Coordinates of C-alpha atoms in Angstrom, one line a residue:
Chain Z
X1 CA -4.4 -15.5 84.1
X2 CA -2.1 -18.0 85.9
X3 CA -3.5 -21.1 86.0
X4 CA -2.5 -23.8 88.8
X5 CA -1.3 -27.3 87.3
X6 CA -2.8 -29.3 89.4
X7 CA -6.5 -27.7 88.8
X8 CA -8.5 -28.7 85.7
X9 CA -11.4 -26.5 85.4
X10 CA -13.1 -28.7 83.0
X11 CA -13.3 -31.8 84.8
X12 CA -14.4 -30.0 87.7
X13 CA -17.1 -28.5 85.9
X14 CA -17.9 -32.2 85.0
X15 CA -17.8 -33.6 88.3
X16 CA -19.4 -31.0 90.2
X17 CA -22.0 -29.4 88.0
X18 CA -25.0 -31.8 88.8
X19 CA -24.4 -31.4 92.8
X20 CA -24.0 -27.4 92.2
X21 CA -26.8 -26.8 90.1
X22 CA -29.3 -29.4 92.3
X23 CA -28.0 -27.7 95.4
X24 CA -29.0 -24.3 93.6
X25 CA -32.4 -25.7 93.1
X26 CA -33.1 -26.3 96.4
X27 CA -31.8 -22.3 97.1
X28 CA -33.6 -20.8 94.5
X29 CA -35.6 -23.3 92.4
X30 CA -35.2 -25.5 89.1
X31 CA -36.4 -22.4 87.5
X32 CA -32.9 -20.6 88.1
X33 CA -31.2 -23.4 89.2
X34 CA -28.7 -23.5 85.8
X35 CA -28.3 -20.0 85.7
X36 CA -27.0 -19.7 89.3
X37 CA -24.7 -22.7 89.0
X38 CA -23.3 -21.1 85.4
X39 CA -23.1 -17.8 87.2
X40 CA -21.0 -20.1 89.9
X41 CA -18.7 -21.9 87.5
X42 CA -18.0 -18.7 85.4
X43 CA -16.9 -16.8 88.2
X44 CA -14.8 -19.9 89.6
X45 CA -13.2 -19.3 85.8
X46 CA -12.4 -16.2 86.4
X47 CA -11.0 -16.5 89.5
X48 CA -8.7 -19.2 89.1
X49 CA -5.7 -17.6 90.0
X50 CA -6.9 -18.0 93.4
X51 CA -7.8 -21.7 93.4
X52 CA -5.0 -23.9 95.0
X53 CA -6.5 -27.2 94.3
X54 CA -9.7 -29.0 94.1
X55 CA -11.2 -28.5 97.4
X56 CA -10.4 -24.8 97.5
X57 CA -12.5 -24.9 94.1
X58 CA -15.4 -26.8 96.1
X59 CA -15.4 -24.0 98.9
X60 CA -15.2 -21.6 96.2
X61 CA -18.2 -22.7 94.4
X62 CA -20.9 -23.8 97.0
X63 CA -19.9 -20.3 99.0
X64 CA -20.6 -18.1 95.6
X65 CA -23.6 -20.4 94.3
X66 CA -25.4 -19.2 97.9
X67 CA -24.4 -15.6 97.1
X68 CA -25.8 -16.0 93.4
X69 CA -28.9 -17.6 94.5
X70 CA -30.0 -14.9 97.4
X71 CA -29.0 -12.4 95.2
X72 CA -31.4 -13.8 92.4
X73 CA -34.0 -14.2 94.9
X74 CA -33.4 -11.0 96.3
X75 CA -33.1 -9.0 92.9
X76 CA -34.7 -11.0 90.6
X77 CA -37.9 -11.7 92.8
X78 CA -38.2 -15.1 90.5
X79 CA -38.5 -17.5 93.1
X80 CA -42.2 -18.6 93.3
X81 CA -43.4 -19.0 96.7
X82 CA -44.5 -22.3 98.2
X83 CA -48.2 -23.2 97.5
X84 CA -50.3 -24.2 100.5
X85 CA -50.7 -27.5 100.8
X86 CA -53.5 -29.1 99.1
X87 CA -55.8 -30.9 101.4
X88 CA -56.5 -33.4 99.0
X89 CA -52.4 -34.2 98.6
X90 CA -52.0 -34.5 101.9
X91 CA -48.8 -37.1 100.9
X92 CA -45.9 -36.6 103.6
X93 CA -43.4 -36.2 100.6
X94 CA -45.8 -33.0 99.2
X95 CA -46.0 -31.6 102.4
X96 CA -42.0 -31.8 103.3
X97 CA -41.7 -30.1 100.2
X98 CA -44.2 -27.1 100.6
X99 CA -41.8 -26.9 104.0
X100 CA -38.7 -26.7 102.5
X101 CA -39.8 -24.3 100.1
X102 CA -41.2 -22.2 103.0
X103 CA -37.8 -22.3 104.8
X104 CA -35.3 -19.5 104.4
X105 CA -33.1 -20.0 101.8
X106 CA -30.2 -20.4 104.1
X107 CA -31.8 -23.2 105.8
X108 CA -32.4 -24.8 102.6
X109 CA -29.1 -24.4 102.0
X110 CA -27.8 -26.1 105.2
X111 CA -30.6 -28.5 105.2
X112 CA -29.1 -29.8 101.5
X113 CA -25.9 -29.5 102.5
X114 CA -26.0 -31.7 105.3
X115 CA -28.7 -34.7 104.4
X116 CA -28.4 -34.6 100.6
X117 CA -25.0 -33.9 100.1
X118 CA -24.0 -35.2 103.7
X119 CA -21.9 -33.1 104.2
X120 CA -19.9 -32.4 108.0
X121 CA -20.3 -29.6 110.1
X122 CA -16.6 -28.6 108.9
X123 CA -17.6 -28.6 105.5
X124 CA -21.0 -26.9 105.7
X125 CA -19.0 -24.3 107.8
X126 CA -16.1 -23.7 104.8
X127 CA -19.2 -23.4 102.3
X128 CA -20.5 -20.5 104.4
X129 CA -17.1 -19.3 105.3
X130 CA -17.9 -19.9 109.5
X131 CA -17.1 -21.9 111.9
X132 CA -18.0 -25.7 112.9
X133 CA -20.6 -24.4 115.6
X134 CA -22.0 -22.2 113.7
X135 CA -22.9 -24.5 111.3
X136 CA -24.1 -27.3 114.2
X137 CA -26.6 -24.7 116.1
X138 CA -27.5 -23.2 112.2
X139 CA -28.0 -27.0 110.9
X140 CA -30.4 -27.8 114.3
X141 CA -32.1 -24.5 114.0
X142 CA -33.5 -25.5 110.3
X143 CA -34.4 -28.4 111.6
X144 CA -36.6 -27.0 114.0
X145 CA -37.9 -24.5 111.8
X146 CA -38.7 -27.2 109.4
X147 CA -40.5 -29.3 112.0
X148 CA -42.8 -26.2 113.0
X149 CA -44.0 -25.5 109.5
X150 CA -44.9 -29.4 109.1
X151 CA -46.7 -29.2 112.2
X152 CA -48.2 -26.0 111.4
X153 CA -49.2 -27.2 108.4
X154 CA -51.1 -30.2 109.8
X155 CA -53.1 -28.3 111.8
X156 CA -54.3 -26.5 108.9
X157 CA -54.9 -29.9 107.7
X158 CA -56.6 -30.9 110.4
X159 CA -58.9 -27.6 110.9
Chain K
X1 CA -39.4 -36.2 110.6
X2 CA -36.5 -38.2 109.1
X3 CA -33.7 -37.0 107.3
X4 CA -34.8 -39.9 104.8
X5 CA -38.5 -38.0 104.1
X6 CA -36.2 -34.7 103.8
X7 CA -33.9 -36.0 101.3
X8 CA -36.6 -36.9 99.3
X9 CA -38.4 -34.1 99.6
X10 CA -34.8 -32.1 98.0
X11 CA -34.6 -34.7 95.8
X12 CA -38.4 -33.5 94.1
X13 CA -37.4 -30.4 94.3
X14 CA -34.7 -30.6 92.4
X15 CA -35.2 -33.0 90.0
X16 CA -36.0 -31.2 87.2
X17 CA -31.9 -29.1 87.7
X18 CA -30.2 -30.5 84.9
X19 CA -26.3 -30.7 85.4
X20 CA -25.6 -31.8 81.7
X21 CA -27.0 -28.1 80.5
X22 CA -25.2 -26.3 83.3
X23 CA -21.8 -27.5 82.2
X24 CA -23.1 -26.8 78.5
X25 CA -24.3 -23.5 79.4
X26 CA -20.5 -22.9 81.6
X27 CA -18.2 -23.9 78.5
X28 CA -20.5 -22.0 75.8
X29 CA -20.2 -19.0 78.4
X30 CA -16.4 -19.5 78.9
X31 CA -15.8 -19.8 75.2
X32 CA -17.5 -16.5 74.8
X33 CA -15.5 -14.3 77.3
X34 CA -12.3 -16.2 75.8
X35 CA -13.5 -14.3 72.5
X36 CA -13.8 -11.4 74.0
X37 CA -10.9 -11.6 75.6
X38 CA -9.1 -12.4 72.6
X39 CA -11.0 -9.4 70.9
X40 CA -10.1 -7.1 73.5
X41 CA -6.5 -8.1 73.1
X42 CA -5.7 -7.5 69.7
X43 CA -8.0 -4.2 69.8
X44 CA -5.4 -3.4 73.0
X45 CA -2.1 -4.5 70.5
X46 CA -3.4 -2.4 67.6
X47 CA -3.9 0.2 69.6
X48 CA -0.2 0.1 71.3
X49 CA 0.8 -0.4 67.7
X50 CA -1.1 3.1 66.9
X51 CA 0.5 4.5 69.6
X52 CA 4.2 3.2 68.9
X53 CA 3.7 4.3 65.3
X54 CA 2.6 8.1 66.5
X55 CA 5.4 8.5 68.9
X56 CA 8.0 6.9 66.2
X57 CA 6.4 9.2 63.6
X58 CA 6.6 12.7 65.8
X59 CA 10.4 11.8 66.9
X60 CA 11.1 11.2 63.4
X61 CA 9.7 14.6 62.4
X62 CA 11.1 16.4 65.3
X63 CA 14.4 14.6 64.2
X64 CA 13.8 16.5 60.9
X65 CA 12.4 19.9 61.8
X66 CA 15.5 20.2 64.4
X67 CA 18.2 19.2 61.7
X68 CA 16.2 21.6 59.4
X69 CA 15.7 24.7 61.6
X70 CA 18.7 24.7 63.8
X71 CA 21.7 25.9 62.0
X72 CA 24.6 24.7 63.3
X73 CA 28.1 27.5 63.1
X74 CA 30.5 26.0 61.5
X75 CA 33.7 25.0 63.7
X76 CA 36.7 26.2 61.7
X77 CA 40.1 27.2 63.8
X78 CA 39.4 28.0 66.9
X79 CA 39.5 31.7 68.4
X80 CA 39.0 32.6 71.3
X81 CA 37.7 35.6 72.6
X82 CA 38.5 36.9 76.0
X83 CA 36.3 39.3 77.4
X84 CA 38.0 42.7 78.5
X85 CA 36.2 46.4 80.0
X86 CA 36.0 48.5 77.2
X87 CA 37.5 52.2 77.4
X88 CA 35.1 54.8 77.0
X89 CA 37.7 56.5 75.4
X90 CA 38.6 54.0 72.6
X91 CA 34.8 52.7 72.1
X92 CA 32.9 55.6 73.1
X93 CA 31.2 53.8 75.9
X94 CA 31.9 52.6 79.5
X95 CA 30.2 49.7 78.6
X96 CA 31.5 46.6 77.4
X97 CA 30.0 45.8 74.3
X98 CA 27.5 42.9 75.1
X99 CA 24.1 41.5 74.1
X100 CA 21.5 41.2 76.4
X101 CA 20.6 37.2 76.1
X102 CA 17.1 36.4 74.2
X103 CA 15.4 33.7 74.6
X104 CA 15.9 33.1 70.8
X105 CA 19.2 33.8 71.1
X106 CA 19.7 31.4 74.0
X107 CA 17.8 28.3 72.3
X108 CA 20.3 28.6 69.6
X109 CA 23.1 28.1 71.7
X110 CA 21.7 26.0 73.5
X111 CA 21.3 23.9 70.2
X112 CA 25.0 24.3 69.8
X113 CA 27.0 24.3 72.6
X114 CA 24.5 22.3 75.5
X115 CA 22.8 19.2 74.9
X116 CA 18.8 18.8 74.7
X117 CA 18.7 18.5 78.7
X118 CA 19.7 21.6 79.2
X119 CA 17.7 23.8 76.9
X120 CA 14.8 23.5 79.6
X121 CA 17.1 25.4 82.1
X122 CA 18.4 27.7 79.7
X123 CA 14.6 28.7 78.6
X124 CA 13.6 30.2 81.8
X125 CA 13.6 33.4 82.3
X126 CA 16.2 35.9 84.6
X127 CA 20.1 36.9 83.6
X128 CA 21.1 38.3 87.0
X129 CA 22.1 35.4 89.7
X130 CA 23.3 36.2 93.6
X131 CA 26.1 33.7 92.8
X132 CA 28.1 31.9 90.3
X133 CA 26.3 28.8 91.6
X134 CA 23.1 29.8 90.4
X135 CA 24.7 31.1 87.2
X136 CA 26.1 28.1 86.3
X137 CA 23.5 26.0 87.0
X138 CA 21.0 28.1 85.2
X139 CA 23.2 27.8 82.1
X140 CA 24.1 24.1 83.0
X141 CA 27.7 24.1 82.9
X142 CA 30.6 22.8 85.2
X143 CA 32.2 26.4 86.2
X144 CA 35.6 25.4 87.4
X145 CA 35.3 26.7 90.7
X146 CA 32.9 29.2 92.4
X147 CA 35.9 32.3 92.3
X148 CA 35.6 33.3 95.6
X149 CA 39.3 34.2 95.8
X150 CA 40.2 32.4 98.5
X151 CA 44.0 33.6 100.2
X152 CA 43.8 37.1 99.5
X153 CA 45.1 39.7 102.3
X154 CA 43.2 40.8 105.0
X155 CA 42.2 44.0 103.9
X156 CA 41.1 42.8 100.7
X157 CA 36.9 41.6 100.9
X158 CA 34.7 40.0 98.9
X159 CA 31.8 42.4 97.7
X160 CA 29.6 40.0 96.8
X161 CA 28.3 37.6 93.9
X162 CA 25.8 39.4 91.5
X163 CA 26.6 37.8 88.4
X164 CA 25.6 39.0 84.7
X165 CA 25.0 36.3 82.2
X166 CA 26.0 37.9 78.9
X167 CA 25.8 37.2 75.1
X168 CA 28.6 38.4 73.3
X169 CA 28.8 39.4 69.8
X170 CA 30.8 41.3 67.5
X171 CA 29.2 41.0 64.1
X172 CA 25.6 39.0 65.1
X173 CA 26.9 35.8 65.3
X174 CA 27.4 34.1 68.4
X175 CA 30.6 33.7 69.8
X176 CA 30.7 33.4 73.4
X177 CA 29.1 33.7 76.5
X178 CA 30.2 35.8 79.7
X179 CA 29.8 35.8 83.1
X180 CA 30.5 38.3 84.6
X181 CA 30.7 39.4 88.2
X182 CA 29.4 42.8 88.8
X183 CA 30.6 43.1 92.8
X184 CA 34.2 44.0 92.6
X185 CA 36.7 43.3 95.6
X186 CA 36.8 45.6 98.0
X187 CA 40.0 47.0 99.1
X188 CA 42.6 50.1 99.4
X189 CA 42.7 51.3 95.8
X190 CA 41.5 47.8 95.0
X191 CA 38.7 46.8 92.2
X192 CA 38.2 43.4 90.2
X193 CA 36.0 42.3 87.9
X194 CA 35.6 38.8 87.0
X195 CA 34.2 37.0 83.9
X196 CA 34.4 33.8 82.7
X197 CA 34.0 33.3 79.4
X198 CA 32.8 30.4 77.3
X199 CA 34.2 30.6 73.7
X200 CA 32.1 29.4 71.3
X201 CA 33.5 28.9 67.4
X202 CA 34.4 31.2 64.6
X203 CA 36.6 34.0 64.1
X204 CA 36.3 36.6 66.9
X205 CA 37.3 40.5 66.2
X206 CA 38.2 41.7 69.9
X207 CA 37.9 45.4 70.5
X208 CA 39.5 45.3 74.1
X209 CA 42.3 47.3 75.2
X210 CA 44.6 44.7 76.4
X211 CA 44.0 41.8 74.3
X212 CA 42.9 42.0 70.8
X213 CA 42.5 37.4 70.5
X214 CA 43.0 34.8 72.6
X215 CA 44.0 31.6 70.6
X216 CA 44.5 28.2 71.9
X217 CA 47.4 26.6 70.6
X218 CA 48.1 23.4 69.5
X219 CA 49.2 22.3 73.5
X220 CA 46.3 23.2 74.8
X221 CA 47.3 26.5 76.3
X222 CA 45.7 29.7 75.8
X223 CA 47.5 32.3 73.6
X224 CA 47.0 35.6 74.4
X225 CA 47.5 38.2 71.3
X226 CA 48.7 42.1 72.6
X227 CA 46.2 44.9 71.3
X228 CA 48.6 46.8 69.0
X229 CA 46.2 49.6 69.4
X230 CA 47.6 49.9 73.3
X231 CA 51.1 51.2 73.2
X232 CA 51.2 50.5 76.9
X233 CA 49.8 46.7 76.7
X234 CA 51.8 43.9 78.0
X235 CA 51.3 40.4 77.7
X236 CA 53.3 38.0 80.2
X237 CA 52.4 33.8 80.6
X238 CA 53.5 32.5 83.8
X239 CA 53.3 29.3 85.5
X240 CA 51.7 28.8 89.1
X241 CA 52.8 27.2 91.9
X242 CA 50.9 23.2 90.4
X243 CA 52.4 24.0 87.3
X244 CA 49.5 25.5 85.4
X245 CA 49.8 27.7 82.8
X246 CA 48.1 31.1 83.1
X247 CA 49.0 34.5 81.8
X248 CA 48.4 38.2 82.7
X249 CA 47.9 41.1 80.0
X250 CA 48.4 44.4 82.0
X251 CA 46.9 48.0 80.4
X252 CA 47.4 51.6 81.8
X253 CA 44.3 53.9 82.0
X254 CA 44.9 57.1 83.1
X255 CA 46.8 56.6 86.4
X256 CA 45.3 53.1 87.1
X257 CA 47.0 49.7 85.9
X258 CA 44.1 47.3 84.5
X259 CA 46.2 43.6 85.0
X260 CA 44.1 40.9 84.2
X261 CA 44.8 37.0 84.9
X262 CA 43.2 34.3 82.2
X263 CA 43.6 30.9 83.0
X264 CA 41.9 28.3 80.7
X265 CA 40.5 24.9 81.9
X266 CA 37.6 22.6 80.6
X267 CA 37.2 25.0 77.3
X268 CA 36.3 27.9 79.8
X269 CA 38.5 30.9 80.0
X270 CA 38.1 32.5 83.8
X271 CA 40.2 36.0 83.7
X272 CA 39.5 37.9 86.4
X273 CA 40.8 42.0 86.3
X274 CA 42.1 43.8 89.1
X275 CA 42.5 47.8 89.3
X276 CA 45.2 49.2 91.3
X277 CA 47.5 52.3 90.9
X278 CA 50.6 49.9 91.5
X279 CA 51.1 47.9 88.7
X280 CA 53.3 45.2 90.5
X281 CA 50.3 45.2 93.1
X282 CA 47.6 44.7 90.5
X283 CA 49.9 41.9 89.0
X284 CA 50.6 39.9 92.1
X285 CA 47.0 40.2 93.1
X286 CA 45.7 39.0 90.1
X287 CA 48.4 36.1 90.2
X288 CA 47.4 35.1 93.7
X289 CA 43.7 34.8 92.4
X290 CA 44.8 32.6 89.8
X291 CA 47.0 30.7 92.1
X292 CA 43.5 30.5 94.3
X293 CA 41.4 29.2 91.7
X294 CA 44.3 26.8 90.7
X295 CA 44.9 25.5 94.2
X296 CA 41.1 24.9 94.7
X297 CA 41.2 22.8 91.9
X298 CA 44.1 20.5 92.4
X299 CA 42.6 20.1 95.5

């Protein structure tokens, strides 16, 4: 295996691994969270070859942590579905998480991408290997969907 | 809804994903496949080492069963044998006394007189060829030229190339090999044989009515020695045209003059009898084939 020089795997791994395996927990859960980031990192290892430089390495990893994480919630059938909301924690925080949770994953994914790790529509679009529109009408569509569930949710509240 | 109260919301969720572990868990994972890796490697170079050490091993003891099993005839003067019809009424047979190649017989020449790339084609099978081409190449040698006696008169035709690979032999051990053309020329009173002979080593007994050996000399020429059994025998060199030394040993049967041409070149003797009723015809044939062969190679 041919390694570039101007790549160091291992301070990647440093740098990145807390982003990676949080934006894995919002995919797929804490529960997996590490396994899917390792399962990332390991296969950014063995594909070094390929890596040019840092941000190729970035791409490479956000686009196969989604893969791992819908394949482990496809295959694995792990990931524990939201709770309804209890009426008693009726806390805005709870509530925006029970929605999230509720989303599909790929909206989590978008949703993360863009508020927590604020990323641009470029970017978002080079983790999902698309294109900058795609990732503006996909990031406005979670949004949307995310809105709905909180509202459906407070009618359930409410009722 | 505020991208503030989502953030927050991801930021619950994943709290509890631990980045330190993850990089712990990546290099304890990477150190792993670098073992196995590392395993696989030297279980990969022991097993080319196996493999290096078999093949070494069997050359080596092919080395040794071919030096042992191949018996190699011992090269002493050269004598060489030229092939001539035998007289059915000196040998008792029309026939000329030669042995059918074997297989065997062939591999053990082949282990003498061609190198290890030929024995393949030498190992298949058939002894009859349409042409000298095929002949040669079955036996994978470099014929001097494919005699198709090029210049010779009108009325004289070309029967044909069926060629008989021979093995010759006068007391089982191998001395030459023959090939001999079994389509004569066609003409007025006309027939010719032609073989080509490749001498092998070791003293050579010929039986033939014009010559009795056939010795090269220490030019480079071939000597020719008169059958002193054949009172009407003759033996005559002459040079060609290029300068090339051939000769022609001429025998009467009956009413017909048997003149044959021998002209040496590359270790391979190519004589070539012609029958005529006219001796100075059968001689000046026989020296314009030679003169053929000779000009086609110069050229």
């Amino acid at each position: 295996m041919s390694l570039p020089t101007d790549f160091d795997f291992d301070a990647f791994l440093t740098s990145a691994a807390s982003n990676l395996t949080k934006y894995c927990a919002a995919i797929v859960g804490s529960a997996d969270a590490e396994d899917a980031a390792q399962e990332s990192f390991v296969r950014l290892w063995k594909n070094l070859y390929r890596i040019k430089d840092e941000k190729a390495a970035y791409a490479f990893i956000y686009r196969t942590a989604y893969r791992v994480c819908i394949d482990m919630i496809r295959f694995r059938k792990r990931f524990k579905q939201p709770k309804t909301p209890d009426k008693m924690k009726n806390i805005l925080s709870e509530a925006m998480e029970c929605a999230l949770l509720e989303l599909p994953p790929i909206d989590r994914a978008i949703l993360y991408s863009r508020v927590v790790d604020e990323c641009g529509y470029d970017e978002i679009a080079t983790r999902f290997h698309k294109n900058e529109p795609w990732a503006r009408k996909r990031c406005s569509l979670a949004k949307k969907k995310l809105k709905t569930i909180l509202e459906r949710m407070n009618n359930y509240e409410r009722s | 809804m505020k991208d503030h109260d989502i953030l927050s919301a991801f930021d619950t969720i994943t709290s509890e994903a631990d980045g330190e572990r993850t990089v712990n868990m990546v290099r304890l994972n990477i150190e792993t496949h670098e073992n196995q890796r590392h395993i696989s490697f030297l279980r990969k170079g022991f097993a080319v080492a196996c493999i290096a050490f078999l093949l070494l091993f069997s050359v080596g003891a092919y080395s040794i069963y071919q030096s042992l099993s191949v018996k190699i005839p011992e090269c002493g003067p050269f004598d060489y044998v030229v092939q001539v019809d035998a007289d059915e009424d000196q040998t008792g047979s029309s026939e000329p006394e030669m042995i059918t190649l074997s297989d065997a017989l062939m591999t053990e020449l082949a282990n003498y007189r061609f190198d290890a790339s030929s024995e393949k084609s030498i190992y298949e099978s058939g002894k009859t060829f349409d042409s000298w081409d095929e002949a040669a190449q079955w036996l994978d040698i470099p014929l001097l030229t494919s005699p198709k006696l090029g210049g010779l008169p009108e009325n004289v035709v070309w029967g044909g190339e069926i060629v008989l690979v021979s093995f010759y032999s006068s007391d089982g051990e191998i001395r030459c090999i023959q090939l001999t053309g079994t389509n004569d020329i066609v003409g007025e009173g006309i027939s010719c044989q032609t073989t080509v002979t490749i001498p092998l080593s070791g003293k050579w007994e010929e039986y033939g009515v014009a010559v009795s050996l056939a010795d090269i000399n220490e030019n480079g020429v071939l000597e020719l020695s008169e059958d002193q059994a054949s009172d009407s025998a003759t033996v005559n060199s002459f040079t060609t045209s290029h300068g090339n030394q051939a000769q022609i040993a001429v025998v009467k049967y009956g009413n017909l003059y048997h003149a044959t041409g021998y002209y040496m070149e590359g270790g391979i003797i190519y004589s070539y009898t012609v029958i005529h009723d006219e001796q100075l015809v059968a001689v000046d044939l026989v020296k314009l084939i030679i003169e053929s062969l000779v000009y086609r190679k110069v050229n």
